Coordinates of C-alpha atoms in Angstrom, one line a residue:
M1 CA 199.7 178.5 96.8
S2 CA 196.2 180.0 96.8
E3 CA 194.4 180.8 93.6
N4 CA 193.9 184.4 94.7
N5 CA 197.6 184.9 95.0
F6 CA 198.5 183.4 91.7
D7 CA 200.3 186.0 89.7
E8 CA 203.1 186.0 87.1
N9 CA 205.7 185.3 89.8
A10 CA 203.8 182.2 90.9
L11 CA 203.5 181.0 87.3
H12 CA 207.2 181.6 86.7
K13 CA 207.9 179.4 89.8
W14 CA 205.6 176.7 88.6
M15 CA 207.4 176.6 85.2
I16 CA 210.8 176.2 86.9
D17 CA 209.5 173.5 89.2
S18 CA 207.8 171.7 86.3
F19 CA 210.4 171.9 83.5
G20 CA 213.7 172.6 85.3
P21 CA 215.8 175.8 85.4
F22 CA 216.7 175.9 81.7
E23 CA 213.5 174.9 80.0
G24 CA 211.5 176.6 82.7
E25 CA 213.1 179.9 81.7
M26 CA 212.4 179.1 78.0
A27 CA 208.8 178.5 78.8
W28 CA 208.6 181.7 80.7
Q29 CA 210.0 183.7 77.8
Q30 CA 207.5 182.0 75.5
F31 CA 204.7 182.8 77.9
Q32 CA 205.6 186.5 77.8
E33 CA 205.4 186.5 74.0
L34 CA 201.9 185.1 73.9
P35 CA 198.8 187.3 73.2
D36 CA 197.5 189.3 76.1
F37 CA 194.2 187.4 76.3
V38 CA 196.1 184.0 76.6
R39 CA 198.3 185.3 79.4
E40 CA 195.3 186.7 81.2
Q41 CA 193.4 183.5 80.9
L42 CA 196.3 181.5 82.4
L43 CA 196.6 183.8 85.3
R44 CA 192.8 184.1 85.8
D45 CA 192.5 180.3 86.0
G46 CA 195.3 180.2 88.5
A47 CA 196.9 177.1 90.0
Q48 CA 193.7 175.2 89.7
G49 CA 194.2 175.2 85.9
L50 CA 197.7 173.8 86.0
P51 CA 198.9 170.2 86.7
N52 CA 201.1 169.3 89.6
P53 CA 204.8 169.7 88.6
H54 CA 205.5 166.1 89.4
E55 CA 202.8 165.1 86.9
V56 CA 204.5 167.3 84.3
Q57 CA 207.9 165.7 84.9
S58 CA 206.3 162.2 84.6
L59 CA 204.7 163.2 81.3
M60 CA 208.0 164.6 80.0
Q61 CA 209.7 161.4 80.9
A62 CA 207.0 159.4 79.1
F63 CA 207.4 161.6 76.0
T64 CA 211.1 161.1 76.0
E65 CA 210.7 157.3 76.3
S66 CA 208.1 157.3 73.6
G67 CA 210.6 158.7 71.1
M68 CA 208.8 162.1 70.5
N69 CA 212.0 164.0 70.4
T70 CA 212.5 165.1 66.8
V71 CA 210.4 166.3 63.9
S72 CA 211.0 162.9 62.2
D73 CA 209.8 161.1 65.4
I74 CA 206.6 163.1 65.4
R75 CA 205.9 162.4 61.7
N76 CA 206.7 158.7 62.1
T77 CA 204.4 158.4 65.1
L78 CA 201.5 160.0 63.2
D79 CA 202.1 157.7 60.3
E80 CA 201.8 154.7 62.6
G81 CA 198.2 155.5 63.4
P82 CA 195.9 157.7 65.6
I83 CA 197.4 156.4 68.9
N84 CA 201.0 156.8 70.0
R85 CA 201.6 153.2 71.0
R86 CA 205.0 153.8 72.6
L87 CA 203.7 156.7 74.7
A88 CA 200.6 154.6 75.8
K89 CA 202.9 151.7 76.7
S90 CA 205.3 153.9 78.6
L91 CA 202.6 155.6 80.6
A92 CA 200.8 152.3 81.3
Q93 CA 203.9 150.6 82.6
Q94 CA 204.8 153.6 84.8
R95 CA 201.3 153.3 86.4
A96 CA 201.7 149.5 86.6
R97 CA 205.0 149.8 88.5
E98 CA 203.6 152.1 91.1
G99 CA 203.5 150.0 94.3
E100 CA 204.5 146.9 92.4
T101 CA 206.4 144.4 94.6
I102 CA 207.0 141.6 92.1
R103 CA 209.2 143.1 89.4
V104 CA 210.6 139.8 88.0
I105 CA 208.9 136.4 87.7
T106 CA 211.3 133.8 89.1
A107 CA 211.6 130.3 87.8
T108 CA 209.9 129.0 91.0
Q109 CA 206.9 131.3 90.5
A110 CA 206.5 130.3 86.8
D111 CA 206.7 126.6 87.7
K112 CA 204.1 127.1 90.4
V113 CA 201.7 128.6 87.8
R114 CA 202.3 125.9 85.3
A115 CA 201.8 123.1 87.9
A116 CA 198.5 124.6 89.0
A117 CA 197.4 124.9 85.4
S118 CA 198.4 121.3 84.7
E119 CA 196.4 120.1 87.7
T120 CA 193.3 122.2 86.9
N121 CA 193.3 121.1 83.3
L122 CA 193.0 117.5 84.5
W123 CA 189.8 118.6 86.4
L124 CA 188.5 120.2 83.2
D125 CA 189.0 117.0 81.2
S126 CA 186.1 115.5 83.2
V127 CA 183.6 118.2 82.4
T128 CA 184.3 119.3 78.8
N129 CA 185.4 117.6 75.6
F130 CA 187.2 120.7 74.5
D131 CA 191.0 120.1 74.4
P132 CA 193.5 122.4 76.2
P133 CA 196.0 124.5 74.3
T134 CA 199.4 122.9 73.8
S135 CA 201.4 125.9 75.1
P136 CA 202.0 126.4 78.9
M137 CA 200.3 129.1 80.8
S138 CA 202.3 132.4 81.3
A139 CA 203.1 134.1 84.6
Y140 CA 203.2 138.0 84.5
T141 CA 204.1 140.9 86.6
R142 CA 201.7 143.9 86.3
A143 CA 204.0 145.7 83.8
E144 CA 204.4 142.5 81.8
W145 CA 200.6 142.1 81.6
V146 CA 200.5 145.6 80.1
E147 CA 203.0 144.7 77.5
A148 CA 201.2 141.5 76.6
T149 CA 197.7 142.9 76.3
L150 CA 198.1 146.6 75.3
P151 CA 198.6 145.9 71.5
A152 CA 195.2 144.1 71.3
W153 CA 193.5 147.0 73.1
I154 CA 195.0 149.5 70.8
D155 CA 193.9 147.6 67.7
F156 CA 190.4 147.6 69.1
A157 CA 190.5 151.3 69.8
T158 CA 192.1 152.6 66.6
P159 CA 188.8 153.4 64.9
V160 CA 187.6 155.3 68.0
A161 CA 190.8 157.2 68.1
A162 CA 190.7 158.1 64.4
S163 CA 187.1 159.5 64.8
M164 CA 188.2 161.4 67.9
N165 CA 191.3 162.9 66.2
N166 CA 189.2 164.0 63.2
A167 CA 186.7 165.6 65.5
M168 CA 189.4 167.5 67.4
G169 CA 190.8 168.8 64.2
Q170 CA 187.3 169.8 62.9
V171 CA 186.4 171.6 66.2
F172 CA 189.7 173.5 66.3
A173 CA 189.6 174.5 62.7
E174 CA 185.9 175.5 62.5
R175 CA 185.2 176.8 66.0
F176 CA 188.5 178.2 67.3
G177 CA 190.0 179.3 64.1
D178 CA 193.0 181.7 63.8
A179 CA 191.5 184.3 66.2
H180 CA 192.6 182.5 69.3
V181 CA 196.3 182.0 68.5
D182 CA 197.0 184.3 65.5
G183 CA 197.2 181.4 63.1
E184 CA 200.2 179.8 64.8
V185 CA 200.7 177.7 67.9
A186 CA 204.1 178.5 69.4
G187 CA 206.5 177.1 71.9
L188 CA 204.2 177.2 74.9
F189 CA 202.7 173.9 73.6
A190 CA 206.1 172.6 72.6
G191 CA 208.1 173.8 75.6
P192 CA 206.5 171.8 78.4
V193 CA 207.0 168.5 76.5
N194 CA 210.3 169.5 74.9
I195 CA 209.1 168.9 71.3
P196 CA 210.4 171.2 68.6
L197 CA 207.6 172.0 66.2
P198 CA 208.3 172.3 62.5
D199 CA 206.6 175.1 60.5
D200 CA 204.0 172.8 59.0
L201 CA 202.9 171.7 62.5
K202 CA 202.4 175.2 63.8
D203 CA 199.1 175.3 62.0
P204 CA 196.4 174.8 64.8
S205 CA 194.4 172.1 62.9
K206 CA 197.6 170.1 62.1
L207 CA 198.9 170.4 65.7
M208 CA 195.6 168.9 66.9
S209 CA 196.6 165.7 65.1
V210 CA 199.7 165.6 67.3
L211 CA 197.7 166.5 70.4
G212 CA 195.0 163.9 69.6
N213 CA 197.6 161.2 69.0
T214 CA 199.3 161.9 72.3
S215 CA 196.2 162.7 74.3
Y216 CA 194.5 159.4 73.5
A217 CA 197.7 157.6 74.3
M218 CA 197.7 159.4 77.7
Q219 CA 194.2 158.3 78.5
F220 CA 194.9 154.8 77.2
G221 CA 198.1 154.4 79.2
S222 CA 196.5 155.6 82.4
A223 CA 193.5 153.3 82.1
A224 CA 195.6 150.2 81.2
G225 CA 198.1 150.9 84.0
S226 CA 195.3 151.2 86.6
L227 CA 193.7 147.9 85.4
S228 CA 197.0 146.1 85.8
H229 CA 196.5 146.4 89.6
E230 CA 193.2 144.6 89.4
V231 CA 193.3 141.9 86.7
R232 CA 194.3 138.4 87.9
G233 CA 194.4 136.8 84.4
T234 CA 194.6 137.6 80.8
F235 CA 191.0 136.5 80.2
D236 CA 189.6 138.7 82.9
Q237 CA 188.1 140.8 80.1
A238 CA 186.4 137.6 78.8
I239 CA 188.3 137.8 75.4
A240 CA 191.7 136.6 74.2
L241 CA 194.2 139.5 74.4
T242 CA 197.6 137.8 74.3
S243 CA 199.5 135.8 71.8
N244 CA 199.6 132.8 74.2
P245 CA 196.4 130.8 73.7
A246 CA 196.8 129.3 77.2
G247 CA 196.5 132.7 78.9
G248 CA 198.5 133.9 81.9
I249 CA 198.3 134.8 85.5
V250 CA 199.2 138.2 87.2
I251 CA 200.8 136.6 90.3
E252 CA 200.9 139.7 92.6
N253 CA 197.2 140.4 92.1
V254 CA 196.3 136.7 92.8
V255 CA 198.3 136.9 96.1
E256 CA 196.5 140.1 97.1
Y257 CA 193.2 138.6 96.2
A258 CA 193.8 135.6 98.4
K259 CA 194.7 137.9 101.3
A260 CA 191.5 140.0 100.8
L261 CA 189.3 136.8 100.9
E262 CA 191.4 135.2 103.7
I263 CA 192.0 132.0 101.8
S264 CA 195.3 130.3 101.0
E265 CA 197.4 131.5 98.0
D266 CA 197.5 127.9 96.6
E267 CA 193.7 127.7 96.5
A268 CA 193.4 131.2 94.9
L269 CA 196.0 130.3 92.3
R270 CA 194.3 127.0 91.4
Y271 CA 190.9 128.7 91.1
Q272 CA 192.4 131.4 88.9
T273 CA 194.2 128.9 86.6
L274 CA 191.0 126.9 86.4
V275 CA 189.1 130.0 85.2
E276 CA 191.9 130.9 82.8
S277 CA 192.2 127.4 81.4
A278 CA 188.4 127.2 80.9
H279 CA 188.5 130.4 78.8
A280 CA 191.6 129.1 76.9
R281 CA 189.8 125.9 75.9
L282 CA 186.8 127.7 74.7
F283 CA 188.7 130.2 72.5
T284 CA 191.1 127.5 71.2
N285 CA 188.3 125.2 70.1
V286 CA 185.8 127.8 68.8
P287 CA 187.7 129.4 66.0
W288 CA 184.9 131.9 65.1
L289 CA 184.6 133.3 68.6
M290 CA 187.4 135.9 68.7
P291 CA 186.8 137.1 65.1
R292 CA 183.2 137.6 66.2
F293 CA 184.2 139.7 69.1
K294 CA 186.5 141.8 66.9
A295 CA 183.8 142.3 64.4
L296 CA 181.3 143.5 66.9
I297 CA 183.8 145.8 68.7
S298 CA 184.9 147.3 65.3
K299 CA 181.2 147.8 64.3
Y300 CA 180.6 149.7 67.5
A301 CA 183.8 151.8 67.1
R302 CA 183.1 152.7 63.5
S303 CA 179.7 154.0 64.4
I304 CA 180.8 156.2 67.2
S305 CA 179.9 159.9 66.9
I306 CA 181.4 162.8 68.8
D307 CA 179.6 165.7 70.6
L308 CA 181.4 168.6 69.0
D309 CA 180.0 171.1 71.5
A310 CA 181.3 169.0 74.4
M311 CA 184.6 168.5 72.8
E312 CA 184.9 172.3 72.1
Q313 CA 184.5 172.9 75.9
E314 CA 187.1 170.3 76.7
L315 CA 189.5 171.8 74.2
R316 CA 189.0 175.2 75.7
D317 CA 190.1 173.8 79.0
A318 CA 193.0 172.0 77.3
Q319 CA 194.4 175.4 76.3
M320 CA 195.6 175.8 79.8
M321 CA 198.6 173.6 79.4
N322 CA 197.1 170.9 81.6
P323 CA 197.9 167.4 80.3
E324 CA 194.9 165.9 82.2
S325 CA 192.5 168.4 80.6
I326 CA 193.9 167.6 77.2
A327 CA 193.2 163.9 77.9
S328 CA 189.7 164.9 78.9
A329 CA 189.0 166.0 75.4
V330 CA 189.3 162.4 74.2
N331 CA 187.4 160.9 77.1
L332 CA 184.4 159.1 75.5
S333 CA 182.4 159.3 78.7
K334 CA 182.4 163.1 78.2
V335 CA 182.3 163.6 74.4
G336 CA 181.1 160.3 72.9
M337 CA 177.5 159.7 71.8
A338 CA 176.5 156.0 71.8
D339 CA 173.0 156.2 70.6
T340 CA 173.0 155.2 66.9
P341 CA 171.0 152.1 66.0
E342 CA 174.2 150.4 64.8
Q343 CA 175.9 150.9 68.1
Q344 CA 173.0 149.8 70.1
E345 CA 172.7 146.6 68.1
A346 CA 176.5 145.9 68.4
L347 CA 176.3 146.6 72.1
R348 CA 173.4 144.2 72.7
S349 CA 175.2 141.5 70.6
L350 CA 178.4 142.0 72.6
E351 CA 176.7 141.8 76.0
T352 CA 174.9 138.6 74.9
L353 CA 178.1 137.0 73.6
L354 CA 180.0 138.0 76.7
A355 CA 177.3 136.5 78.9
L356 CA 177.3 133.3 77.0
V357 CA 181.1 133.0 77.3
E358 CA 181.2 133.9 81.0
G359 CA 178.1 131.7 81.7
W360 CA 179.7 128.7 80.1
V361 CA 183.0 129.2 81.9
D362 CA 181.1 129.7 85.2
C363 CA 179.2 126.4 84.7
I364 CA 182.2 124.2 83.9
V365 CA 184.5 125.9 86.4
W366 CA 182.1 125.1 89.2
R367 CA 181.6 121.5 88.0
A368 CA 185.3 120.9 87.7
G369 CA 186.5 122.6 90.9
M370 CA 183.7 121.6 93.3
P371 CA 185.4 118.4 94.5
Y372 CA 188.8 120.1 95.0
L373 CA 188.4 123.7 96.1
P374 CA 186.9 124.2 99.6
H375 CA 185.9 127.8 98.9
I376 CA 184.7 127.5 95.4
D377 CA 181.2 128.8 96.2
Q378 CA 182.7 131.9 97.7
L379 CA 185.1 132.4 94.9
R380 CA 182.4 131.8 92.3
E381 CA 180.1 134.3 94.0
M382 CA 182.8 137.0 94.1
Q383 CA 183.5 136.6 90.5
R384 CA 179.8 136.8 89.6
R385 CA 179.4 140.0 91.6
E386 CA 182.4 141.5 89.8
R387 CA 180.8 140.8 86.5
V388 CA 177.4 142.3 87.5
S389 CA 178.7 145.3 89.3
G390 CA 181.3 146.2 86.8
G391 CA 184.6 144.4 87.1
A392 CA 187.8 144.8 85.2
A393 CA 186.2 143.7 82.0
E394 CA 183.5 146.3 82.0
R395 CA 185.8 149.1 83.1
S396 CA 188.2 148.1 80.3
F397 CA 185.6 148.4 77.6
E398 CA 184.3 151.6 79.0
A399 CA 187.6 153.4 79.6
L400 CA 189.4 152.3 76.4
L401 CA 186.5 151.9 73.9
G402 CA 183.6 153.8 75.3
L403 CA 181.5 150.7 75.6
D404 CA 179.2 151.0 78.5
M405 CA 178.4 147.4 79.1
H406 CA 176.6 145.8 82.1
P407 CA 176.4 142.0 81.3
K408 CA 173.9 141.2 84.1
K409 CA 172.8 138.2 82.0
M410 CA 175.7 136.1 83.1
R411 CA 173.8 134.2 85.9
E412 CA 171.0 133.5 83.5
A413 CA 173.5 132.2 80.9
S414 CA 175.2 130.0 83.5
D415 CA 171.9 128.5 84.6
M416 CA 171.0 127.8 81.0
W417 CA 174.4 126.0 80.3
E418 CA 173.8 124.0 83.5
T419 CA 170.4 123.0 82.2
L420 CA 171.8 122.0 78.9
T421 CA 174.5 119.9 80.6
I422 CA 171.9 117.9 82.5
A423 CA 169.7 117.5 79.3
E424 CA 172.4 116.9 76.7
E425 CA 175.5 116.0 78.7
A426 CA 178.8 117.8 78.1
S427 CA 179.2 116.8 74.5
G428 CA 175.7 118.1 73.5
R429 CA 176.2 121.3 75.5
D430 CA 179.5 122.1 73.9
L431 CA 178.2 121.3 70.4
H432 CA 176.2 124.6 70.6
W433 CA 179.5 126.4 70.0
S434 CA 180.0 124.8 66.6
H435 CA 178.4 127.8 64.9
P436 CA 177.1 131.2 66.0
D437 CA 173.6 130.2 64.8
S438 CA 173.7 127.2 67.1
L439 CA 174.1 129.2 70.3
P440 CA 171.1 129.1 72.7
V441 CA 169.0 132.2 73.0
L442 CA 168.7 133.8 76.4
A443 CA 165.3 134.5 77.8
D444 CA 166.0 138.2 78.1
D445 CA 166.7 138.4 74.4
V446 CA 163.5 136.5 73.6
M447 CA 161.4 138.9 75.7
R448 CA 163.1 141.9 74.1
K449 CA 162.3 140.7 70.6
L450 CA 158.7 139.9 71.6
A451 CA 158.3 143.4 73.0
Q452 CA 159.7 144.9 69.8
A453 CA 157.2 142.8 67.8
D454 CA 154.3 144.0 69.9
T455 CA 155.5 147.6 69.5
A456 CA 155.7 147.2 65.7
K457 CA 152.2 145.7 65.7
E458 CA 150.7 148.5 67.7
S459 CA 152.3 151.1 65.5
A460 CA 151.1 149.5 62.2
P461 CA 148.2 151.4 60.5
S462 CA 144.8 149.8 61.0
I463 CA 142.9 148.4 58.0
D464 CA 139.2 148.9 57.3
W465 CA 138.5 145.4 56.1
D466 CA 134.8 146.1 55.3
S467 CA 135.7 149.0 53.1
E468 CA 138.4 147.0 51.4
L469 CA 136.0 144.2 50.7
A470 CA 133.3 146.6 49.4
Q471 CA 135.8 148.1 46.9
L472 CA 136.9 144.7 45.8
L473 CA 133.4 143.4 45.0
D474 CA 132.2 146.8 43.8
F475 CA 128.8 146.6 45.5
D476 CA 127.6 150.1 44.3
G477 CA 128.3 149.3 40.7
T478 CA 130.4 152.4 40.2
S479 CA 133.8 150.8 40.0
D480 CA 135.9 151.4 36.9
S481 CA 138.0 148.3 37.6
A482 CA 136.8 146.8 34.3
S483 CA 138.1 149.8 32.4
D484 CA 141.3 149.8 30.5
G485 CA 144.1 152.3 31.1
A486 CA 142.3 155.0 29.1
G487 CA 139.0 154.6 31.1
N488 CA 137.1 152.7 28.3
K489 CA 135.0 149.7 29.0
D490 CA 136.7 146.5 28.0
D491 CA 133.8 144.6 26.4
S492 CA 134.4 141.1 25.1
S493 CA 133.7 140.3 21.4
N494 CA 130.4 138.6 22.2
G495 CA 129.0 141.7 23.9
T496 CA 128.8 140.2 27.4
D497 CA 129.1 142.6 30.3
T498 CA 132.1 141.3 32.3
R499 CA 131.1 143.2 35.4
Q500 CA 127.7 141.6 35.6
D501 CA 129.2 138.1 35.1
S502 CA 131.5 138.9 38.0
D503 CA 128.7 140.0 40.2
S504 CA 126.6 137.0 39.4
D505 CA 129.5 134.7 40.0
S506 CA 130.1 136.2 43.4
G507 CA 126.5 135.8 44.7
P508 CA 126.5 132.1 45.6
D509 CA 129.8 132.4 47.5
L510 CA 128.5 135.3 49.6
D511 CA 125.2 133.4 50.3
E512 CA 127.2 130.3 51.4
Q513 CA 129.3 132.5 53.7

C-alpha cells in the first residue's frame, strides 16, 4: 500500500486487519466521529504513520495479559506505580521467546551448571579470601532471565518513569490543551487496545497518566526482551539483579557464544560460571556495594530533567495511534537531558565503581582460570572489548535508565588490582573493599581532579599584595583604622598616639626584611 493511495478505504482495511472484524468496525465508527482535522491528519500521514497490524495484535495480546481490561484494572495499575509491571513483563517475555530454542531447563542442564560452578569456585579459593555464597547457581532460559531480573530494573527506573509521566501530563495539559481533542479523548485511543475509558479518564491530562504508564512499560519490555538474547549471566550488568546471591547462567546464550568463538561448550560454560561466581563472591562479602549502586542510580534518576519541547514533538507523533511513536515519547535518548551537576557527579561515580568491580573480577578470573582454560586470553579479551565498546551492561543502563556510560577505565582498574595483588597479596588487595573510602583511586580520576583544581586556580581573582600590604601598614598616614565606629580617634588615657607607636614598632621589622 503506497502512501499516495492511502485513503479512507485503506484506513478502514488497516483497522479490520489490526483489530479484527468486530472491533475494527467499532474503531472505524469512532474514527468517523473524530474532528475533521484529526481525520485529515491520519490520512495525510498515511500508512507510514501506522504500525504493522501484526504489531498491533501483539500489543493487544500484551495488554490483555497485563490485566488492563477493566476500569478497576486501570486504576489498580496506576496505583502500583508509574510503570505497568505486568505489561513490561509480558512484552519482555514475548520478545525473549522469539527464536528461543531452550524453553525449559532440564535437570541435566541444571546439574551441568551447578557442577561447573562448583569446579570454578575451587579455582577461586586459591586467588581470593572472599567466601562463596551458600546457595547453588541458577540456570535460566531467556524468558526466565527476564522474570528474574526485571523487578530490579523496574525499581531502578521508577523515579525516571515518574518524572517522565509528570512531564507528559504537563506537556499535554499546557501545550495541547482542549483545542486538539475538544476536551475529551474518545474511543480511538481506547478501541485499538480494547480498554473502556471511564469518564474521569477521558480528560486528556489524566489519560496521559495511563499512556505514560503503558508507554514506559512498552519501551522497558522491548529493551529487556532484546537484552535477554545477549546476556550470558545475571551479573553481565555488573550489579546484582536477582534474589539468588550465587547468580545464574542463560544456557542458550552461552551455547551460542561458544559457537561464535569456535570453542567447546564446556569451556565457555566454565568460563561464564567463573565470571559469575567471582561477581557473586564480591557482592556477598561487600555488604555496602549494592546499596551504593542503588544510591547512585537513584541519585541520577531523581535529577533527570525532560526536554518539554522534544516531548511535545514526540507526543504530536503519538497522536497517530502508533504504539511505537507513543513509546518514543518516553525514550530518554530523545527527550532526556543529562547535564545537571548532580547527574554528572553520579555518572562519574557509577562509572568508577563499575570499573573497580569489573577490574577486580577480571583480575581474579584470569588468575583463577589461567591454569585450566586453554582459551582464557581470548575469552578475557572478548569480555574486555564488550565492556569498552558498549556491551549488555552499558545498553541496559542507557535503554532502561537513560544512563549513557562508557566504562573505558576497566583495563586500568584491572591492571591496578593486579599491581595490588603483587604488592599486598590477595588478602591485602581484598581488604580495600572493607569500606568505600578504602577503595584505590584510579589515575584517570586523579588527573580529572588535578585539572579541576588548576581550572579553579586560574579562575580565582588575582590579589595585589603590594596594595594590600600598603593598606595594612598605612604608609601614607591617612588610614582611619585607628578610629572607632563613629570616625573619632581612639586616644589612650595617657595621650599617646597609637598610630605612631604602631609605625615605630613596624620599622625594625621592615629594615630586617
